[in-house]
mmCIF file of C-alpha atoms in Angstrom:
data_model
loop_
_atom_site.group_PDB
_atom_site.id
_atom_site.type_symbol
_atom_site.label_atom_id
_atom_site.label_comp_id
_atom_site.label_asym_id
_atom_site.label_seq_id
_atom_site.Cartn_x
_atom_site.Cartn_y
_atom_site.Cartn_z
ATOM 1 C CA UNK A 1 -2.558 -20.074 7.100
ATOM 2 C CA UNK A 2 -2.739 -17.827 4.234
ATOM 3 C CA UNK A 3 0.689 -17.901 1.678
ATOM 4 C CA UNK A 4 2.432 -15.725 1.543
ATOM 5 C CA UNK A 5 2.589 -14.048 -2.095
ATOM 6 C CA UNK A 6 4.408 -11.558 -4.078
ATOM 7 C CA UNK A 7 3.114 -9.441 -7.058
ATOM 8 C CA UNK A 8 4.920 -7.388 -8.902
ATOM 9 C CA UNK A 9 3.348 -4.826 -11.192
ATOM 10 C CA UNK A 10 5.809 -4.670 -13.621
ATOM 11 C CA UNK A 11 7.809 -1.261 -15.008
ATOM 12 C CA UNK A 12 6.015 2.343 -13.818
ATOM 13 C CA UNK A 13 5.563 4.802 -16.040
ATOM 14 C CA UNK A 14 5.115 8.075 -14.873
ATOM 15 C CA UNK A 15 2.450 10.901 -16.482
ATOM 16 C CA UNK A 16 4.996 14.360 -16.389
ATOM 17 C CA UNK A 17 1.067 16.174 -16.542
ATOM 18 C CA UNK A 18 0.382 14.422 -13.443
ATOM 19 C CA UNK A 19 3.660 14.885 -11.488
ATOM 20 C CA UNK A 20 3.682 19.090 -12.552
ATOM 21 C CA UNK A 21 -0.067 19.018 -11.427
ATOM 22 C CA UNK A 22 0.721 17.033 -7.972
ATOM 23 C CA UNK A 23 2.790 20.488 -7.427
ATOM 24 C CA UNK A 24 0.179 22.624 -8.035
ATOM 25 C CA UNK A 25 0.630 23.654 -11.802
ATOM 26 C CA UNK A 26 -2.633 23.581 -12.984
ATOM 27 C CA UNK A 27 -1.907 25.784 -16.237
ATOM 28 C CA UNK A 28 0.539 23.404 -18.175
ATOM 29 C CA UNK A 29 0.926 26.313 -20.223
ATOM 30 C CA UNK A 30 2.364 28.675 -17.858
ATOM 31 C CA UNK A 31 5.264 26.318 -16.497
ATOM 32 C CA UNK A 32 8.598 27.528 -16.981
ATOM 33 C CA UNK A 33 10.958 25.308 -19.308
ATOM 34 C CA UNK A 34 13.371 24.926 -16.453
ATOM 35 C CA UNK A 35 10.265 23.725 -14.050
ATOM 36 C CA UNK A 36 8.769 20.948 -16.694
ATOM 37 C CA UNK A 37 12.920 19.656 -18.155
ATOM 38 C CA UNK A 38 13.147 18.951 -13.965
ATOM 39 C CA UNK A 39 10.015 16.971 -13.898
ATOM 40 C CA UNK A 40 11.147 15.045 -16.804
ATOM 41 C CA UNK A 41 14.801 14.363 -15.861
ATOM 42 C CA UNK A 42 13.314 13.630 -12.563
ATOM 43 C CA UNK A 43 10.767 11.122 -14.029
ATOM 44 C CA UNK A 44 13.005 9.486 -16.286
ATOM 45 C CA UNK A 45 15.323 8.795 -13.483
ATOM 46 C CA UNK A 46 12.175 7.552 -10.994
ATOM 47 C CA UNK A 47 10.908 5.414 -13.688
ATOM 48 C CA UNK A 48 14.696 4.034 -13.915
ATOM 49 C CA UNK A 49 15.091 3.022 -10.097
ATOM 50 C CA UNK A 50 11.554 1.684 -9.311
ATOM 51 C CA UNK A 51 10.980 -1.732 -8.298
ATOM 52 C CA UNK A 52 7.142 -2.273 -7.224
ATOM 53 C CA UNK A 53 6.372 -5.499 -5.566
ATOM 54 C CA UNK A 54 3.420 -5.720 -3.225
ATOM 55 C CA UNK A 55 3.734 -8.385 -0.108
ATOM 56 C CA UNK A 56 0.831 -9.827 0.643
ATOM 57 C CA UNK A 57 -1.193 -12.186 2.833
ATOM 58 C CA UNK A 58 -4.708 -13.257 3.158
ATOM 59 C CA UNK A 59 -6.354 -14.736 6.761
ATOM 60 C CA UNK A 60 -9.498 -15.401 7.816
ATOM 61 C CA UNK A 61 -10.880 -13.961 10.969
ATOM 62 C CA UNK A 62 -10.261 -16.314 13.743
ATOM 63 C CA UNK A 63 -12.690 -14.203 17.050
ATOM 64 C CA UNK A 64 -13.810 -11.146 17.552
ATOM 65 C CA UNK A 65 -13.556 -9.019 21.034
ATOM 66 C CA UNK A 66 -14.919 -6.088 21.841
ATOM 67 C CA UNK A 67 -12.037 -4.094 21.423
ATOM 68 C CA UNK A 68 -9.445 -6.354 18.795
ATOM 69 C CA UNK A 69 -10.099 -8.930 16.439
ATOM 70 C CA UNK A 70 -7.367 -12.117 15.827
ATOM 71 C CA UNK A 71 -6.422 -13.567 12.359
ATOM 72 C CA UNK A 72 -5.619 -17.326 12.276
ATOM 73 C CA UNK A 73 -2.138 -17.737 12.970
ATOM 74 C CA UNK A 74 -2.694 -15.759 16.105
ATOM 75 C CA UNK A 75 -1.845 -11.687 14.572
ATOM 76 C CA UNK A 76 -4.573 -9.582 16.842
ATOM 77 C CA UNK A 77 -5.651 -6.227 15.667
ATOM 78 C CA UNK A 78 -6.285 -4.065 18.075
ATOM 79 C CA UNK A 79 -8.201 -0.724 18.249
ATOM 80 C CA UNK A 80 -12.147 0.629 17.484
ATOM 81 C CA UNK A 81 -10.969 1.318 13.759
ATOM 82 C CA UNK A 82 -10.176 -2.765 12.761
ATOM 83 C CA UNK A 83 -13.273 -3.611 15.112
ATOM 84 C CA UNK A 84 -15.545 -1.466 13.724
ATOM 85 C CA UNK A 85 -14.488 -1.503 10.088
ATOM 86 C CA UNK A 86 -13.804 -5.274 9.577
ATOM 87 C CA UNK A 87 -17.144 -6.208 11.308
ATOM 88 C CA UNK A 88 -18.889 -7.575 8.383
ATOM 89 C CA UNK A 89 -15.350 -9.225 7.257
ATOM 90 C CA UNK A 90 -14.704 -12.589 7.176
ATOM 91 C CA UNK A 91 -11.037 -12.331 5.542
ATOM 92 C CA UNK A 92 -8.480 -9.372 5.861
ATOM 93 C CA UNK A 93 -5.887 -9.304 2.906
ATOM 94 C CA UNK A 94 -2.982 -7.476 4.272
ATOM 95 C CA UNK A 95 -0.122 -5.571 2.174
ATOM 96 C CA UNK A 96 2.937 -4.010 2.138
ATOM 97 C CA UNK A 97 4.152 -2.245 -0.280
ATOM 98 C CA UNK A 98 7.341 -1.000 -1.507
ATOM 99 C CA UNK A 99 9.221 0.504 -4.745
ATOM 100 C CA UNK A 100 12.589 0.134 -3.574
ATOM 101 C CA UNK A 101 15.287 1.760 -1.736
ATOM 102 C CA UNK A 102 17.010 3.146 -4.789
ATOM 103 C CA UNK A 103 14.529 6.286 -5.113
ATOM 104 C CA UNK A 104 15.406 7.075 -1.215
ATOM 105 C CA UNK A 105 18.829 7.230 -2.082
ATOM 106 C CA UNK A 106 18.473 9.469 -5.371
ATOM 107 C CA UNK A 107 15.824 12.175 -3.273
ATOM 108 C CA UNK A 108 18.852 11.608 -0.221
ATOM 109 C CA UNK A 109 21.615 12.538 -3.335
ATOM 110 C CA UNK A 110 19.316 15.578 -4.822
ATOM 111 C CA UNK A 111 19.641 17.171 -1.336
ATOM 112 C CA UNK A 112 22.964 16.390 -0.738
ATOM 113 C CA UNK A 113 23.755 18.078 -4.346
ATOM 114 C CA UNK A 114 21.790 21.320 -3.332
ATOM 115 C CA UNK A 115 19.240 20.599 -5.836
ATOM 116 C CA UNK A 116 15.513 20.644 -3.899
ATOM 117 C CA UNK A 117 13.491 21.144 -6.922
ATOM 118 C CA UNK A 118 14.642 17.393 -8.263
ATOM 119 C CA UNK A 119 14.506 15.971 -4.723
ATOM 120 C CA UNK A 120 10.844 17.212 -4.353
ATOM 121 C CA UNK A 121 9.885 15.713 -8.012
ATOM 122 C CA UNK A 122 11.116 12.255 -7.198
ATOM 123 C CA UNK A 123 9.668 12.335 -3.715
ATOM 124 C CA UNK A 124 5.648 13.303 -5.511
ATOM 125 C CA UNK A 125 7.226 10.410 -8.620
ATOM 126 C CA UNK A 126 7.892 8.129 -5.903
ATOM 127 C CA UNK A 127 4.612 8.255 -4.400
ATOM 128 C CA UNK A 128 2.709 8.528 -7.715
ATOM 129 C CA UNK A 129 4.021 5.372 -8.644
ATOM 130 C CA UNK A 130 2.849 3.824 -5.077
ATOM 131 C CA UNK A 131 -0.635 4.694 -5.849
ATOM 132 C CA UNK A 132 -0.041 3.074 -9.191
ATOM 133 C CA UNK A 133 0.923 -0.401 -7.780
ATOM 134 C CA UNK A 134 -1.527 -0.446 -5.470
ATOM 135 C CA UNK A 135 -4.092 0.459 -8.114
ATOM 136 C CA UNK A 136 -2.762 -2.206 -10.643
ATOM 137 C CA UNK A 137 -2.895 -4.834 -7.580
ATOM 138 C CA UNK A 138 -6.324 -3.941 -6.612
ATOM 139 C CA UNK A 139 -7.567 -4.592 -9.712
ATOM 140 C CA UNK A 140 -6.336 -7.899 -9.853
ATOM 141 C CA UNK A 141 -7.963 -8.515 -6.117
ATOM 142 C CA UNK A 142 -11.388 -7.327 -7.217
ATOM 143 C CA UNK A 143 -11.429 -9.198 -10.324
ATOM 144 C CA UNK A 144 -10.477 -12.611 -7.860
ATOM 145 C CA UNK A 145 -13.315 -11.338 -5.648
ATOM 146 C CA UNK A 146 -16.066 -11.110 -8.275
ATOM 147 C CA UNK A 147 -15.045 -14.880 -9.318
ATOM 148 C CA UNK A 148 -15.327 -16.136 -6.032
ATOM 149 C CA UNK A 149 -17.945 -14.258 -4.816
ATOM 150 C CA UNK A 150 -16.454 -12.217 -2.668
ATOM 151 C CA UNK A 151 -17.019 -8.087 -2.137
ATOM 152 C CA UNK A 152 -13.842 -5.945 -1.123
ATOM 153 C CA UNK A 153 -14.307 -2.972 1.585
ATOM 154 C CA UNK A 154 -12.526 -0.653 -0.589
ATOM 155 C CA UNK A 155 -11.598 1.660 2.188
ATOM 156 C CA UNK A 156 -7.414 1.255 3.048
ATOM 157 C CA UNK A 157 -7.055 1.055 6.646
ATOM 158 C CA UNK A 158 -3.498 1.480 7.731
ATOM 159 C CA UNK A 159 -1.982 2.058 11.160
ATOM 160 C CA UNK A 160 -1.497 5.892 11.725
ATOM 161 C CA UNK A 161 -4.287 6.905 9.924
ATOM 162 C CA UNK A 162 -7.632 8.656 10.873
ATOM 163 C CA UNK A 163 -11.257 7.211 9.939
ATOM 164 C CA UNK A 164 -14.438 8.417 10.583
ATOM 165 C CA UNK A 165 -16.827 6.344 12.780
ATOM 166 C CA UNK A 166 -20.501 7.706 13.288
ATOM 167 C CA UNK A 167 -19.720 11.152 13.809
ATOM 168 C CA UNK A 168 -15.942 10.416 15.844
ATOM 169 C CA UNK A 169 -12.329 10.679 13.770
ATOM 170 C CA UNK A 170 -10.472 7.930 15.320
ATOM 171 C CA UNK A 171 -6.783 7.248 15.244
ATOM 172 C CA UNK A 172 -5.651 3.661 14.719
ATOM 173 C CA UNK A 173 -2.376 4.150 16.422
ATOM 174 C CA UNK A 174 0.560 3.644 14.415
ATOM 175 C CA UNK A 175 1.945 1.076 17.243
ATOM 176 C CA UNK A 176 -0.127 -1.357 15.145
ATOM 177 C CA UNK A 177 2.375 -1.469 12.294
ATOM 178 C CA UNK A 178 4.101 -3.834 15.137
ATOM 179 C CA UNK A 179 1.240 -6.340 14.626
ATOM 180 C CA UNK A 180 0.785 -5.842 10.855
ATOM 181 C CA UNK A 181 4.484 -6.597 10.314
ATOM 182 C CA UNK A 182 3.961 -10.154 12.643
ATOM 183 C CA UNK A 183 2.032 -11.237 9.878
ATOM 184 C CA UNK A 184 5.037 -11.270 7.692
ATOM 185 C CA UNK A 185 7.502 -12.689 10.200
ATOM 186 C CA UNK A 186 8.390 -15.608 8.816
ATOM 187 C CA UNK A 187 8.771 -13.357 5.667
ATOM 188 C CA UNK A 188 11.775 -12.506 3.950
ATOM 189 C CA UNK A 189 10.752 -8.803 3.049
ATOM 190 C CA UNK A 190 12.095 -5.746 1.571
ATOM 191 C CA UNK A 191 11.017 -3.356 4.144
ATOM 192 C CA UNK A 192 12.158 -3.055 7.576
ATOM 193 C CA UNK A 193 10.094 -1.845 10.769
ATOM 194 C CA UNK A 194 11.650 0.648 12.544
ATOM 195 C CA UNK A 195 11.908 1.177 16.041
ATOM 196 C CA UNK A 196 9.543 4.197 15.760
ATOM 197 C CA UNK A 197 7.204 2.019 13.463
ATOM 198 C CA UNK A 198 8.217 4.326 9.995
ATOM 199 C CA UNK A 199 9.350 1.987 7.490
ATOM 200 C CA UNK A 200 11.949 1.411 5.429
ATOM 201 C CA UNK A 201 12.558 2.423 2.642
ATOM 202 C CA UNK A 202 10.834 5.623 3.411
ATOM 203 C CA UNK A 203 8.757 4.975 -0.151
ATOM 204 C CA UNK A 204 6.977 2.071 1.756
ATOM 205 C CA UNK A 205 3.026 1.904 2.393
ATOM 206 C CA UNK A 206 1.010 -0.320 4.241
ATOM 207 C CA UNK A 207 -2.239 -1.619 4.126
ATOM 208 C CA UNK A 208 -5.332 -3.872 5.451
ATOM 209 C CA UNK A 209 -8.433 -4.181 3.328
ATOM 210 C CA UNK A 210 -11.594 -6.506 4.729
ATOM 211 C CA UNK A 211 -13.211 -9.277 2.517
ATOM 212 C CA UNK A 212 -16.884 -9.650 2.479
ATOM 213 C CA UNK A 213 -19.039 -12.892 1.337
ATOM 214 C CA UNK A 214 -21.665 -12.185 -1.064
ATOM 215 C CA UNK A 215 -22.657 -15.693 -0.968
ATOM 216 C CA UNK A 216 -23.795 -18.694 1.103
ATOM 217 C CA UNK A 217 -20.528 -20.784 0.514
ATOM 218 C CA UNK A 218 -17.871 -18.529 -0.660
ATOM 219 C CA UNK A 219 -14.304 -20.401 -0.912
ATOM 220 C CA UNK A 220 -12.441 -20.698 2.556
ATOM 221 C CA UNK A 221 -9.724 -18.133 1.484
ATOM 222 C CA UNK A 222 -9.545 -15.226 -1.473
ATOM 223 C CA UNK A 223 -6.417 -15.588 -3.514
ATOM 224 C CA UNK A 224 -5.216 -18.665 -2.559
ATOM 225 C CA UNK A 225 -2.631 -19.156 -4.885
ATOM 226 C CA UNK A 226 -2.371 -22.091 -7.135
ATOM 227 C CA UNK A 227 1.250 -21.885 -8.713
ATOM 228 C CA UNK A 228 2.738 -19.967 -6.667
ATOM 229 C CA UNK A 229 2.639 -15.793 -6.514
ATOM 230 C CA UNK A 230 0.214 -14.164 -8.814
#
């Protein structure tokens, strides 16, 4: 069964252009002093409490049904998005992702303090810096999948999300966070399921991404790591 493996991006750092633009200032020069000193205490402070790691494991695809496919170590997906959008897969490398619980508790104290404007900053900082990890982690995946002749679906698939199939938008229902998480089980993680299938810490994202051959013989598993996480 696929390790278990932990990568860690290293320290985020956060483009204030980016962040202003996120909320819709697309004149730079028209933002009011107040606005932009906001979005660079609030940056500051992001950049400050972040801690990206992304969990990860990699299977192979054990059978496929009609309406669910099963990893090895016995994890089913089930639903017409995994079956239709891992068909040509022969691995899934599955994620979680998290930057820590500290930013929850700074947007949670912005509120508390009556002061929106920061709380909204940190929340758009927060998931900038998501979309930065995953980006920095992807990178190293595709360069591992180019050496051993591998191809990566690049679409995310994640439970609670819609994807278009032929001419349908289908929901993969978000109940399937239950399953994604049971590949981790035996995981000591950072992020909790809860009962309604949100995560925790709110600044949590998950995601399953299908691996294709592009050879005859490619190696029996992507990323298997050789000292440990990568």
């Amino acid at each position: 069964i696929g390790d278990h493996c932990i990568y860690r991006p290293g320290p985020v750092k956060l483009s204030i252009t980016k962040l202003l633009r996120m909320q819709g200032y697309r004149d730079l020069d028209t933002v009011r002093p107040a606005i932009r000193e906001a979005a660079e205490e609030s940056s500051l402070l992001a950049e400050a409490t972040m801690a990206p790691e992304i969990h990860f494991r990699c299977l192979a695809i054990r059978d496929r049904m009609r309406t669910r496919i099963e990893l090895e170590g016995g994890v089913s997906f089930s639903g017409e998005v995994p079956c239709q959008k891992l068909a040509r897969a022969r691995q899934v490398l599955v994620t979680v992702i998290t930057i820590g619980k500290q930013i929850d508790n700074e947007i949670t104290n912005s509120i508390a303090d009556l002061n929106p404007v920061r709380a909204l900053f940190l929340n758009t900082a927060g998931w900038l810096a998501i979309e930065w990890a995953n980006k920095e982690f992807m990178g190293v995946v595709r360069k591992r999948a180019r050496e051993q002749c591998y191809s990566l679906l690049t679409e995310r698939l994640a439970p609670g999300n819609t994807y278009t199939i032929g001419s349908d938008s289908v929901l993969w229902p978000l109940e399937e966070q239950l399953a994604l998480f049971r590949v981790f089980e035996m995981a000591k993680l950072p992020i909790k399921l809860l009962p309604g299938c949100a995560m925790m810490p709110k600044m949590s994202r998950s995601c399953v991404y299908g691996l294709v051959g592009v050879s005859n013989n490619p190696p029996s598993r992507l990323l298997e790591p050789e000292n440990g996480p990568i």
